[in-house]
Coordinates of C-alpha atoms and ligand atoms in Angstrom, one line a residue:
X1 CA -88.0 -27.5 87.9
X2 CA -86.4 -24.2 88.7
X3 CA -86.7 -21.1 86.5
X4 CA -83.6 -19.7 84.8
X5 CA -82.0 -16.6 86.1
X6 CA -82.5 -13.4 84.1
X7 CA -80.4 -13.2 81.0
X8 CA -77.1 -11.6 81.8
X9 CA -76.9 -9.5 78.7
X10 CA -80.2 -9.1 77.0
X11 CA -80.0 -8.2 73.4
X12 CA -82.4 -8.2 70.5
X13 CA -82.6 -11.7 69.0
X14 CA -80.6 -12.0 65.9
X15 CA -81.6 -15.0 63.9
X16 CA -79.3 -14.1 61.0
X17 CA -80.2 -14.2 57.4
X18 CA -82.7 -16.9 56.2
X19 CA -80.8 -19.9 54.8
X20 CA -81.4 -21.1 51.3
X21 CA -83.7 -24.1 51.5
X22 CA -85.5 -26.7 49.4
X23 CA -88.4 -25.5 47.2
X24 CA -91.8 -26.6 48.6
X25 CA -92.4 -29.3 46.0
X26 CA -89.1 -31.0 46.9
X27 CA -89.7 -30.8 50.6
X28 CA -93.1 -32.4 50.1
X29 CA -91.6 -35.1 48.0
X30 CA -88.9 -35.9 50.6
X31 CA -91.5 -36.0 53.4
X32 CA -93.9 -38.2 51.4
X33 CA -91.1 -40.6 50.5
X34 CA -90.4 -40.9 54.3
X35 CA -86.9 -39.4 54.1
X36 CA -87.9 -36.5 56.4
X37 CA -89.8 -37.8 59.3
X38 CA -90.2 -34.7 61.4
X39 CA -87.6 -35.6 64.1
X40 CA -85.3 -33.2 65.9
X41 CA -82.0 -34.0 67.6
X42 CA -83.4 -32.9 71.0
X43 CA -86.4 -35.2 70.6
X44 CA -84.3 -38.1 69.4
X45 CA -82.1 -38.0 72.4
X46 CA -85.1 -37.7 74.7
X47 CA -86.7 -40.8 73.1
X48 CA -83.5 -42.9 73.3
X49 CA -83.0 -41.9 77.0
X50 CA -86.6 -42.9 77.7
X51 CA -86.3 -46.2 75.9
X52 CA -83.0 -47.3 77.4
X53 CA -81.8 -44.9 80.1
X54 CA -79.1 -47.1 81.5
X55 CA -77.5 -48.1 78.2
X56 CA -74.0 -46.5 77.8
X57 CA -74.1 -43.7 75.2
X58 CA -70.6 -42.3 75.5
X59 CA -67.2 -43.6 76.7
X60 CA -64.6 -41.0 77.3
X61 CA -61.6 -42.5 79.1
X62 CA -62.9 -43.9 82.3
X63 CA -66.1 -41.9 82.1
X64 CA -69.2 -43.8 81.0
X65 CA -72.3 -41.6 80.3
X66 CA -75.5 -43.5 79.9
X67 CA -78.3 -42.2 77.7
X68 CA -79.9 -40.8 80.9
X69 CA -76.7 -39.0 81.8
X70 CA -76.3 -37.5 78.3
X71 CA -80.0 -36.4 78.2
X72 CA -79.7 -34.7 81.6
X73 CA -76.4 -33.0 80.8
X74 CA -77.9 -31.7 77.6
X75 CA -80.9 -30.4 79.5
X76 CA -78.6 -28.7 82.1
X77 CA -76.5 -27.1 79.4
X78 CA -79.6 -26.0 77.6
X79 CA -81.0 -24.4 80.8
X80 CA -77.6 -22.7 81.4
X81 CA -77.4 -21.3 77.9
X82 CA -81.0 -19.9 78.2
X83 CA -80.1 -18.3 81.5
X84 CA -77.1 -16.6 79.7
X85 CA -79.5 -15.2 77.2
X86 CA -78.5 -17.5 74.3
X87 CA -81.7 -17.8 72.2
X88 CA -83.1 -19.9 69.4
X89 CA -81.3 -19.2 66.1
X90 CA -78.2 -17.7 67.9
X91 CA -74.8 -19.1 66.6
X92 CA -72.3 -20.6 69.0
X93 CA -68.9 -21.6 67.8
X94 CA -68.0 -25.0 69.3
X95 CA -64.3 -26.0 69.2
X96 CA -63.8 -29.1 71.4
X97 CA -61.6 -32.1 71.1
X98 CA -63.1 -35.6 71.4
X99 CA -64.5 -35.3 74.9
X100 CA -68.0 -36.2 76.3
X101 CA -68.8 -32.5 76.9
X102 CA -68.9 -32.0 73.1
X103 CA -72.1 -34.0 73.1
X104 CA -73.6 -32.3 76.1
X105 CA -72.9 -28.9 74.5
X106 CA -74.3 -29.7 71.0
X107 CA -77.4 -31.5 72.3
X108 CA -77.9 -28.6 74.7
X109 CA -77.7 -26.2 71.7
X110 CA -80.0 -28.4 69.6
X111 CA -82.6 -28.5 72.3
X112 CA -82.9 -24.7 72.5
X113 CA -82.5 -24.3 68.7
X114 CA -79.2 -22.3 68.9
X115 CA -76.8 -23.3 66.2
X116 CA -73.4 -24.9 66.8
X117 CA -70.8 -23.7 64.3
X118 CA -68.5 -26.7 64.1
X119 CA -64.8 -25.5 64.3
X120 CA -62.0 -28.0 64.2
X121 CA -59.4 -28.3 67.0
X122 CA -56.6 -27.3 64.6
X123 CA -58.3 -23.9 63.8
X124 CA -56.5 -20.8 65.1
X125 CA -57.1 -17.1 65.4
X126 CA -57.8 -16.5 61.7
X127 CA -60.4 -19.2 61.3
X128 CA -62.0 -18.8 64.7
X129 CA -62.0 -15.0 64.3
X130 CA -63.8 -15.4 60.9
X131 CA -66.4 -17.9 62.2
X132 CA -67.2 -15.7 65.2
X133 CA -67.4 -12.5 63.2
X134 CA -69.2 -13.9 60.2
X135 CA -71.7 -15.9 62.0
X136 CA -72.1 -13.1 64.6
X137 CA -71.7 -15.8 67.3
X138 CA -72.8 -15.0 70.8
X139 CA -70.7 -17.7 72.5
X140 CA -67.6 -19.8 71.9
X141 CA -67.0 -23.1 73.6
X142 CA -63.5 -24.3 74.1
X143 CA -61.3 -26.7 76.1
X144 CA -58.8 -25.0 78.4
X145 CA -55.6 -26.5 76.9
X146 CA -55.7 -29.1 74.2
X147 CA -52.7 -30.6 72.4
X148 CA -50.5 -28.1 74.2
X149 CA -52.4 -25.1 72.9
X150 CA -54.1 -22.7 75.3
X151 CA -57.5 -22.0 73.7
X152 CA -58.4 -19.4 76.4
X153 CA -55.7 -17.0 75.2
X154 CA -57.1 -17.4 71.6
X155 CA -60.6 -16.8 72.9
X156 CA -59.6 -13.6 74.7
X157 CA -58.0 -12.3 71.5
X158 CA -61.1 -13.1 69.4
X159 CA -63.5 -11.8 72.0
X160 CA -61.6 -8.4 72.0
X161 CA -62.4 -7.9 68.4
X162 CA -65.9 -9.5 68.1
X163 CA -68.6 -7.3 69.6
X164 CA -71.3 -10.0 69.4
X165 CA -69.3 -12.6 71.3
X166 CA -70.6 -12.3 74.9
X167 CA -69.6 -15.6 76.4
X168 CA -66.6 -17.9 76.3
X169 CA -67.4 -21.2 77.9
X170 CA -64.5 -23.5 78.9
X171 CA -64.5 -27.2 79.5
X172 CA -61.9 -27.4 82.3
X173 CA -60.1 -24.5 84.0
X174 CA -61.8 -21.3 82.7
X175 CA -59.0 -18.8 83.4
X176 CA -60.6 -15.4 82.8
X177 CA -63.6 -16.9 81.1
X178 CA -66.6 -19.0 82.4
X179 CA -66.5 -22.7 83.2
X180 CA -69.1 -24.8 81.3
X181 CA -70.0 -26.6 84.6
X182 CA -70.8 -23.2 86.2
X183 CA -73.5 -22.3 83.8
X184 CA -75.3 -25.6 84.0
X185 CA -78.7 -25.3 85.7
X186 CA -81.6 -27.5 86.7
X187 CA -83.6 -28.3 83.5
X188 CA -86.3 -25.8 82.5
X189 CA -89.1 -26.2 80.1
X190 CA -88.1 -25.1 76.6
X191 CA -91.1 -23.1 75.4
X192 CA -89.9 -22.5 71.9
X193 CA -88.1 -25.6 70.6
X194 CA -86.8 -25.8 67.1
X195 CA -89.0 -27.5 64.4
X196 CA -87.7 -30.4 62.3
X197 CA -87.3 -28.2 59.2
X198 CA -85.3 -25.6 61.1
X199 CA -81.5 -25.3 61.0
X200 CA -79.7 -27.5 63.5
X201 CA -76.1 -26.3 63.0
X202 CA -73.6 -24.7 60.6
X203 CA -70.9 -27.1 59.3
X204 CA -67.7 -25.9 57.7
X205 CA -67.0 -26.3 54.0
X206 CA -63.6 -27.5 52.9
X207 CA -63.7 -24.5 50.6
X208 CA -61.9 -23.3 47.6
X209 CA -62.3 -19.6 48.2
X210 CA -60.6 -17.0 50.4
X211 CA -62.6 -17.7 53.5
X212 CA -64.4 -20.9 54.6
X213 CA -68.2 -21.0 53.9
X214 CA -70.8 -22.1 56.4
X215 CA -73.1 -25.0 55.5
X216 CA -76.7 -24.8 57.0
X217 CA -78.1 -28.3 57.9
X218 CA -81.6 -28.9 59.2
X219 CA -82.7 -31.5 61.7
X220 CA -84.8 -33.3 59.1
X221 CA -82.2 -33.5 56.4
X222 CA -79.3 -34.5 58.6
X223 CA -81.2 -37.1 60.6
X224 CA -82.2 -38.7 57.3
X225 CA -78.5 -39.0 56.4
X226 CA -77.9 -40.7 59.7
X227 CA -80.7 -43.1 59.3
X228 CA -79.7 -43.9 55.8
X229 CA -76.0 -44.3 56.8
X230 CA -77.0 -46.6 59.7
X231 CA -78.9 -48.9 57.4
X232 CA -76.1 -49.1 54.9
X233 CA -73.3 -49.5 57.5
X234 CA -75.5 -51.9 59.6
X235 CA -75.3 -49.8 62.7
X236 CA -77.8 -50.9 65.4
X237 CA -78.2 -50.7 69.1
X238 CA -75.4 -53.3 69.6
X239 CA -72.8 -51.4 67.6
X240 CA -69.9 -49.7 69.2
X241 CA -68.6 -46.7 67.1
X242 CA -65.0 -45.5 67.7
X243 CA -64.7 -41.7 67.0
X244 CA -61.1 -41.5 65.9
X245 CA -61.2 -38.4 63.8
X246 CA -62.0 -34.9 65.2
X247 CA -65.7 -35.3 66.3
X248 CA -66.8 -32.0 64.7
X249 CA -66.0 -33.1 61.2
X250 CA -68.9 -34.3 59.1
X251 CA -67.4 -37.7 58.5
X252 CA -67.1 -38.9 62.1
X253 CA -70.2 -36.9 63.0
X254 CA -72.6 -38.5 60.5
X255 CA -71.2 -41.2 58.3
X256 CA -72.6 -42.9 60.3
X257 CA -70.5 -41.4 63.0
X258 CA -71.3 -40.5 66.5
X259 CA -74.7 -39.0 65.7
X260 CA -75.6 -42.1 63.7
X261 CA -74.6 -44.3 66.6
X262 CA -76.6 -42.2 69.1
X263 CA -79.6 -42.3 66.8
X264 CA -79.4 -46.1 66.8
X265 CA -79.0 -46.2 70.6
X266 CA -75.5 -47.6 70.2
X267 CA -72.3 -46.8 72.1
X268 CA -69.8 -44.1 71.1
X269 CA -66.2 -44.5 72.2
X270 CA -64.2 -41.3 72.0
X271 CA -60.6 -41.7 70.9
X272 CA -58.3 -38.8 72.0
X273 CA -55.7 -39.6 69.3
X274 CA -56.0 -41.7 66.2
X275 CA -52.5 -43.3 66.4
X276 CA -52.7 -47.1 66.1
X277 CA -51.5 -47.8 69.7
X278 CA -54.2 -45.5 71.2
X279 CA -57.0 -46.6 68.8
X280 CA -56.2 -50.3 68.9
X281 CA -56.1 -50.4 72.7
X282 CA -59.6 -48.8 72.7
X283 CA -60.9 -51.2 70.0
X284 CA -59.7 -54.1 72.1
X285 CA -61.0 -52.8 75.5
X286 CA -64.4 -51.5 74.3
X287 CA -65.1 -54.2 71.7
X288 CA -65.5 -51.6 69.0
X289 CA -67.4 -52.8 65.9
X290 CA -67.1 -49.9 63.5
X291 CA -65.0 -46.8 63.0
X292 CA -63.9 -44.3 60.3
X293 CA -60.5 -43.0 59.3
X294 CA -58.9 -41.0 56.5
X295 CA -56.5 -42.8 54.0
X296 CA -53.2 -41.9 55.7
X297 CA -54.5 -43.3 59.0
X298 CA -55.8 -46.4 57.2
X299 CA -52.2 -46.9 56.0
X300 CA -50.8 -46.5 59.4
X301 CA -53.4 -48.8 60.9
X302 CA -52.9 -51.6 58.4
X303 CA -49.1 -51.4 58.9
X304 CA -49.5 -51.5 62.7
X305 CA -52.0 -54.4 62.5
X306 CA -49.4 -56.5 60.6
X307 CA -47.1 -56.2 63.7
X308 CA -49.9 -57.6 65.9
X309 CA -50.2 -57.1 69.6
X310 CA -53.9 -56.2 69.9
X311 CA -57.1 -58.2 69.6
X312 CA -59.1 -56.4 66.9
X313 CA -61.5 -59.2 66.5
X314 CA -64.6 -57.1 67.4
X315 CA -64.0 -54.7 64.4
X316 CA -66.5 -55.5 61.6
X317 CA -66.3 -52.4 59.4
X318 CA -63.6 -49.8 58.7
X319 CA -64.9 -46.8 56.8
X320 CA -62.2 -44.9 54.8
X321 CA -62.9 -41.6 53.2
X322 CA -62.3 -37.9 53.1
X323 CA -59.7 -38.3 50.3
X324 CA -59.0 -40.9 47.6
X325 CA -58.0 -44.2 49.0
X326 CA -55.6 -46.0 46.7
X327 CA -56.5 -49.4 45.4
X328 CA -53.3 -50.9 46.7
X329 CA -53.9 -49.6 50.2
X330 CA -57.6 -50.6 50.0
X331 CA -56.6 -54.2 49.2
X332 CA -54.7 -54.4 52.5
X333 CA -57.5 -53.6 54.8
X334 CA -59.5 -56.8 55.0
X335 CA -56.5 -59.2 55.3
X336 CA -54.7 -57.1 58.0
X337 CA -57.5 -55.7 60.1
X338 CA -59.8 -58.7 59.6
X339 CA -62.8 -56.4 58.8
X340 CA -64.8 -55.2 55.8
X341 CA -63.6 -52.1 54.1
X342 CA -66.3 -49.5 53.4
X343 CA -65.2 -46.6 51.2
X344 CA -67.1 -43.4 51.8
X345 CA -67.0 -40.4 49.5
X346 CA -68.9 -37.6 51.2
X347 CA -69.0 -33.9 51.7
X348 CA -70.3 -31.6 54.4
X349 CA -72.6 -30.0 51.9
X350 CA -74.6 -33.2 51.8
X351 CA -74.2 -36.1 49.4
X352 CA -72.5 -39.2 50.9
X353 CA -71.6 -42.3 48.9
X354 CA -70.8 -45.7 50.4
X355 CA -69.6 -49.0 49.0
X356 CA -72.1 -51.6 50.3
X357 CA -71.0 -54.2 52.8
X358 CA -72.0 -56.9 50.3
X359 CA -70.5 -55.4 47.2
X360 CA -68.0 -57.6 45.4
X361 CA -64.5 -57.1 46.7
X362 CA -63.4 -55.5 43.4
X363 CA -66.1 -52.8 43.7
X364 CA -65.1 -52.2 47.3
X365 CA -61.4 -51.6 46.5
X366 CA -61.9 -49.7 43.3
X367 CA -64.9 -47.4 43.8
X368 CA -65.9 -44.7 46.2
X369 CA -69.4 -46.0 46.6
X370 CA -72.9 -45.0 45.6
X371 CA -75.3 -42.5 47.1
X372 CA -77.3 -43.1 50.3
X373 CA -80.7 -42.2 48.8
X374 CA -82.7 -43.2 45.8
X375 CA -83.6 -39.5 45.7
X376 CA -79.9 -38.4 45.4
X377 CA -79.7 -37.0 41.9
X378 CA -76.3 -37.4 40.2
X379 CA -75.4 -35.4 37.1
X380 CA -72.0 -35.8 35.5
X381 CA -71.3 -32.9 33.1
X382 CA -68.6 -31.5 30.8
X383 CA -67.1 -28.0 31.2
X384 CA -70.1 -26.5 29.5
X385 CA -72.5 -28.2 32.0
X386 CA -73.7 -30.7 29.3
X387 CA -74.5 -34.1 30.7
X388 CA -72.2 -36.9 29.8
X389 CA -73.1 -40.5 29.0
X390 CA -72.4 -43.1 31.8
X391 CA -68.8 -44.2 32.0
X392 CA -67.4 -40.8 31.0
X393 CA -65.4 -38.7 33.4
X394 CA -66.8 -35.2 34.3
X395 CA -67.9 -32.8 36.9
X396 CA -70.1 -34.1 39.6
X397 CA -73.3 -32.1 40.3
X398 CA -75.8 -33.3 42.9
X399 CA -79.2 -32.5 44.4
X400 CA -81.1 -34.4 47.0
X401 CA -82.9 -34.7 50.3
X402 CA -79.8 -34.0 52.5
X403 CA -77.7 -31.8 50.1
X404 CA -77.9 -28.1 50.8
X405 CA -79.4 -25.6 48.3
X406 CA -77.0 -22.9 49.3
X407 CA -74.3 -21.7 51.8
X408 CA -75.3 -19.6 54.7
X409 CA -75.3 -15.9 53.9
X410 CA -73.3 -16.2 50.7
X411 CA -75.6 -15.2 47.8
X412 CA -72.8 -14.4 45.3
X413 CA -70.9 -17.6 46.1
X414 CA -74.1 -19.6 45.8
X415 CA -74.7 -18.3 42.3
X416 CA -71.4 -20.0 41.3
X417 CA -71.6 -23.1 43.5
X418 CA -75.2 -24.1 42.5
X419 CA -76.9 -24.5 39.2
X420 CA -80.2 -22.6 38.6
X421 CA -82.1 -25.8 39.3
X422 CA -80.4 -26.3 42.6
X423 CA -77.7 -28.8 41.9
X424 CA -74.5 -28.4 44.0
X425 CA -71.3 -28.2 42.0
X426 CA -69.1 -30.5 44.1
X427 CA -65.9 -29.6 42.3
X428 CA -65.1 -33.3 42.1
X429 CA -64.4 -35.1 38.9
X430 CA -65.9 -38.5 38.8
X431 CA -66.9 -41.4 36.6
X432 CA -70.0 -43.6 37.1
X433 CA -70.0 -47.3 36.8
X434 CA -73.0 -49.2 35.5
X435 CA -73.8 -50.3 39.1
X436 CA -74.2 -46.6 40.0
X437 CA -70.9 -46.6 42.0
X438 CA -68.8 -43.5 41.5
X439 CA -65.0 -43.5 41.0
X440 CA -63.4 -40.2 42.0
X441 CA -60.9 -39.3 39.3
X442 CA -59.8 -35.9 40.4
X443 CA -60.9 -32.5 41.4
X444 CA -61.6 -29.2 39.5
X445 CA -61.8 -27.0 42.6
X446 CA -58.8 -25.0 43.7
X447 CA -58.3 -27.0 46.8
X448 CA -55.6 -29.3 48.2
X449 CA -56.8 -32.4 50.0
X450 CA -54.1 -33.1 52.6
X451 CA -55.0 -36.5 53.8
X452 CA -58.6 -35.5 54.2
X453 CA -57.8 -32.0 55.5
X454 CA -59.0 -29.5 53.0
X455 CA -56.9 -26.5 52.1
X456 CA -58.3 -23.7 49.9
X457 CA -55.5 -22.5 47.8
X458 CA -56.9 -18.9 47.6
X459 CA -57.1 -18.6 51.4
X460 CA -53.4 -19.4 51.8
X461 CA -52.4 -17.3 48.8
X462 CA -54.1 -14.3 50.4
X463 CA -52.1 -14.7 53.6
X464 CA -48.8 -15.1 51.7
X465 CA -49.6 -12.0 49.6
X466 CA -49.7 -10.0 52.8
X467 CA -46.0 -10.5 53.2
X468 CA -44.3 -7.2 52.3
X469 CA -41.6 -8.9 50.2
X470 CA -44.1 -11.0 48.2
X471 CA -45.3 -9.9 44.7
X472 CA -47.4 -13.0 43.9
X473 CA -48.2 -16.5 45.2
X474 CA -49.8 -19.7 43.9
X475 CA -50.5 -22.7 46.1
X476 CA -50.9 -26.1 44.5
X477 CA -51.0 -29.8 45.5
X478 CA -47.9 -32.0 45.2
X479 CA -48.3 -35.8 45.4
X480 CA -47.3 -37.4 48.6
X481 CA -46.9 -41.1 49.4
X482 CA -48.4 -40.7 52.9
X483 CA -50.9 -37.9 52.8
X484 CA -51.9 -38.3 49.1
X485 CA -51.2 -34.6 48.6
X486 CA -49.2 -31.8 50.3
X487 CA -49.2 -28.1 49.7
X488 CA -46.6 -26.2 47.7
X489 CA -46.5 -22.4 47.6
X490 CA -44.9 -20.9 44.6
X491 CA -43.8 -17.4 45.4
X492 CA -42.5 -14.5 43.3
X493 CA -40.7 -11.8 45.4
X494 CA -41.0 -8.1 44.7
X495 CA -38.4 -6.6 42.5
X496 CA -35.5 -5.6 44.7
X497 CA -36.7 -7.5 47.8
X498 CA -34.1 -9.3 49.9
X499 CA -34.1 -13.1 49.2
X500 CA -36.2 -15.1 51.7
X501 CA -35.9 -18.6 53.0
X502 CA -38.9 -20.9 52.7
X503 CA -39.1 -21.0 56.5
X504 CA -39.8 -17.2 56.6
X505 CA -43.0 -17.7 54.5
X506 CA -44.1 -20.6 56.6
X507 CA -43.5 -18.7 59.8
X508 CA -45.3 -15.7 58.4
X509 CA -48.4 -17.7 57.6
X510 CA -48.4 -19.5 60.9
X511 CA -48.0 -16.2 62.8
X512 CA -51.1 -14.8 61.0
X513 CA -53.0 -17.4 63.0
X514 CA -53.8 -20.0 60.4
X515 CA -54.4 -23.7 61.3
X516 CA -51.2 -25.7 61.1
X517 CA -52.4 -27.9 58.3
X518 CA -52.7 -24.9 56.0
X519 CA -49.0 -23.8 56.4
X520 CA -47.4 -24.7 53.1
X521 CA -45.3 -27.9 53.2
X522 CA -43.0 -26.6 50.5
X523 CA -42.2 -23.1 49.4
X524 CA -40.5 -22.5 46.0
X525 CA -39.3 -19.1 44.9
X526 CA -39.6 -18.5 41.2
X527 CA -39.2 -15.6 38.8
X528 CA -42.5 -16.0 37.0
X529 CA -45.5 -18.4 36.8
X530 CA -46.7 -20.4 33.8
X531 CA -49.8 -18.7 32.4
X532 CA -52.8 -20.1 30.5
X533 CA -54.0 -18.8 27.2
X534 CA -56.2 -16.2 28.9
X535 CA -53.5 -15.1 31.2
X536 CA -54.4 -16.9 34.4
X537 CA -51.8 -18.7 36.4
X538 CA -51.7 -22.2 35.1
X539 CA -51.9 -24.4 38.3
X540 CA -51.8 -27.5 36.1
X541 CA -48.3 -26.6 34.8
X542 CA -47.2 -25.6 38.3
X543 CA -48.4 -29.0 39.7
X544 CA -46.5 -30.8 36.9
X545 CA -43.4 -28.8 37.5
X546 CA -43.2 -29.5 41.2
X547 CA -44.1 -33.2 40.7
X548 CA -41.2 -33.5 38.2
X549 CA -38.9 -31.6 40.5
X550 CA -39.7 -33.8 43.5
X551 CA -39.3 -36.9 41.4
X552 CA -35.9 -35.8 40.2
X553 CA -34.8 -35.0 43.8
X554 CA -35.9 -38.4 45.0
X555 CA -33.6 -39.7 42.3
Ligands
OOB1 C1 -65.6 -35.2 53.7 O1 -66.2 -34.0 53.8 P1 -65.5 -32.6 53.4 O2 -66.6 -31.6 53.4 O3 -64.4 -32.3 54.3 O4 -64.8 -32.7 52.0 C2 -65.5 -33.1 50.9 C3 -64.6 -33.4 49.7 C4 -65.2 -34.0 48.5 O5 -65.9 -33.0 47.7 C5 -64.0 -34.6 47.9 O6 -63.3 -33.6 47.2 C6 -63.2 -35.1 49.0 O7 -63.6 -34.3 50.1 N1 -63.5 -36.5 49.3 C7 -63.0 -37.6 48.7 C8 -63.5 -38.7 49.3 N2 -64.2 -38.3 50.4 C9 -64.2 -37.0 50.4 N3 -62.3 -37.7 47.6 C10 -62.0 -38.9 47.1 N4 -62.4 -40.1 47.7 C11 -63.1 -40.0 48.8 N5 -63.5 -41.2 49.4 O8 -64.4 -35.3 53.4 C12 -66.5 -36.3 54.1 C13 -67.8 -36.1 54.6 C14 -68.6 -37.2 54.9 C15 -68.1 -38.5 54.8 C16 -66.8 -38.7 54.3 C17 -66.0 -37.6 54.0

């Protein structure tokens, strides 16, 4: 073993603020129950690589990485990061598409106890700038060019305004930055590895506020959600999981996802694009047994499967979640794809519900499942937080062994998003069946769920309000046959301002560096907004107005 070179830019360690965590009596209970077993991601990978080094862990195109390969690459990245001065507790924004290096990087970070901050490939200057600044990230990991977008230029712009951001590491041609392969070093002993109760990473919240919040997840709690998911989804060492959604999202990461598959010693196949032709070819070639998609993709897949042309016979389970899956669409899955539908209603903050593989068909197509853990506490309450009897529709609150007790560094927001006794206010409106299954009936949070991609209304409104001609803005969901919902921005122009076309607002938002999925699908100029009794903009009335308007236009 060689020793790492001296850190290039030594700086005082900055572990960031302590994350809100479970009170001791809960932690003890979760350990005693066997939910938290004292494992870490670095240790799990080491164990799997020792148990079956030659088994394939990751398939990325023609590349096949065995468990030994992945273990070694993670060690090499870990040694390289340490040599750069990246330390335990440091934050590193990771924005990679579905490539094998994603796993080398995150397991390298897990090993040294530095925290990946999981950005999505679609994020742009505004989001990345915020994640880097807010988390005081010391490094940012990117592809060179992905989907026609040059991430190196974005990284340069963010680095110029983020003093903590010392390193930009590039998978591919580094341009003015550093190539990931060039930092990799021979493995070194990690003297100060993270403990099972330590934070493993920061996940992104879909959010309903002006800026996205960061979700602190520990090794213990997340690994429990993987183990529980594997059991429910029957993932074992013979499974082959296709990662069709962006790997960094909580659903394909952990439900049971790539990390669940790796925990089981199974094989992960990376899908560069979730279109039926690309995904089906991989399912056929790699004999994929399980995968997960959002409802619009499930629609596209069932339609494509009806046309035939691929052998999908290996597929046993299709997980569908991230947004409400309509009963009609749900009924088409088993007959067309020849597999069991498993609905999943989860959230990056924790709680994940699954329909069970042996649930009656009616339950599978009409409910969003029940929680992973017997220790997941579900409370369904009215507007005054008063618990409702079973069967009534209300706000879903939850607490449990893999649901966070607070966002990272957000005390004021936490006071609103959690009850005093630690229940997370999901913002979802649900009803519980006698079997314990939940049916998602709606949402109380000010968010648009665009086919699984979450858009916080307030965030987009703030950007529109920055336009010099805009007096006020309100962003709401409009129903959409394909995505479930799209976004509509209602805009009031300033008195005397020149009239604008919708495209001007859309371009303005895009040019402010917001992810494409947050650019409003529709823009409507109005003279005034409907208001509620207390003088707030009535989004309910706005939603009704645009739904009626669209229906009239559709004839
Ligand atoms: C998943 O995670 P997030 O954090 O992007 O979004 C969570 C929110 C939920 O609070 C709910 O509003 C919505 O997404 N949602 C669903 C749903 N699954 C998620 N709404 C209705 N039906 C469903 N099946 O989206 C996520 C995380 C882990 C697994 C699956 C999805």
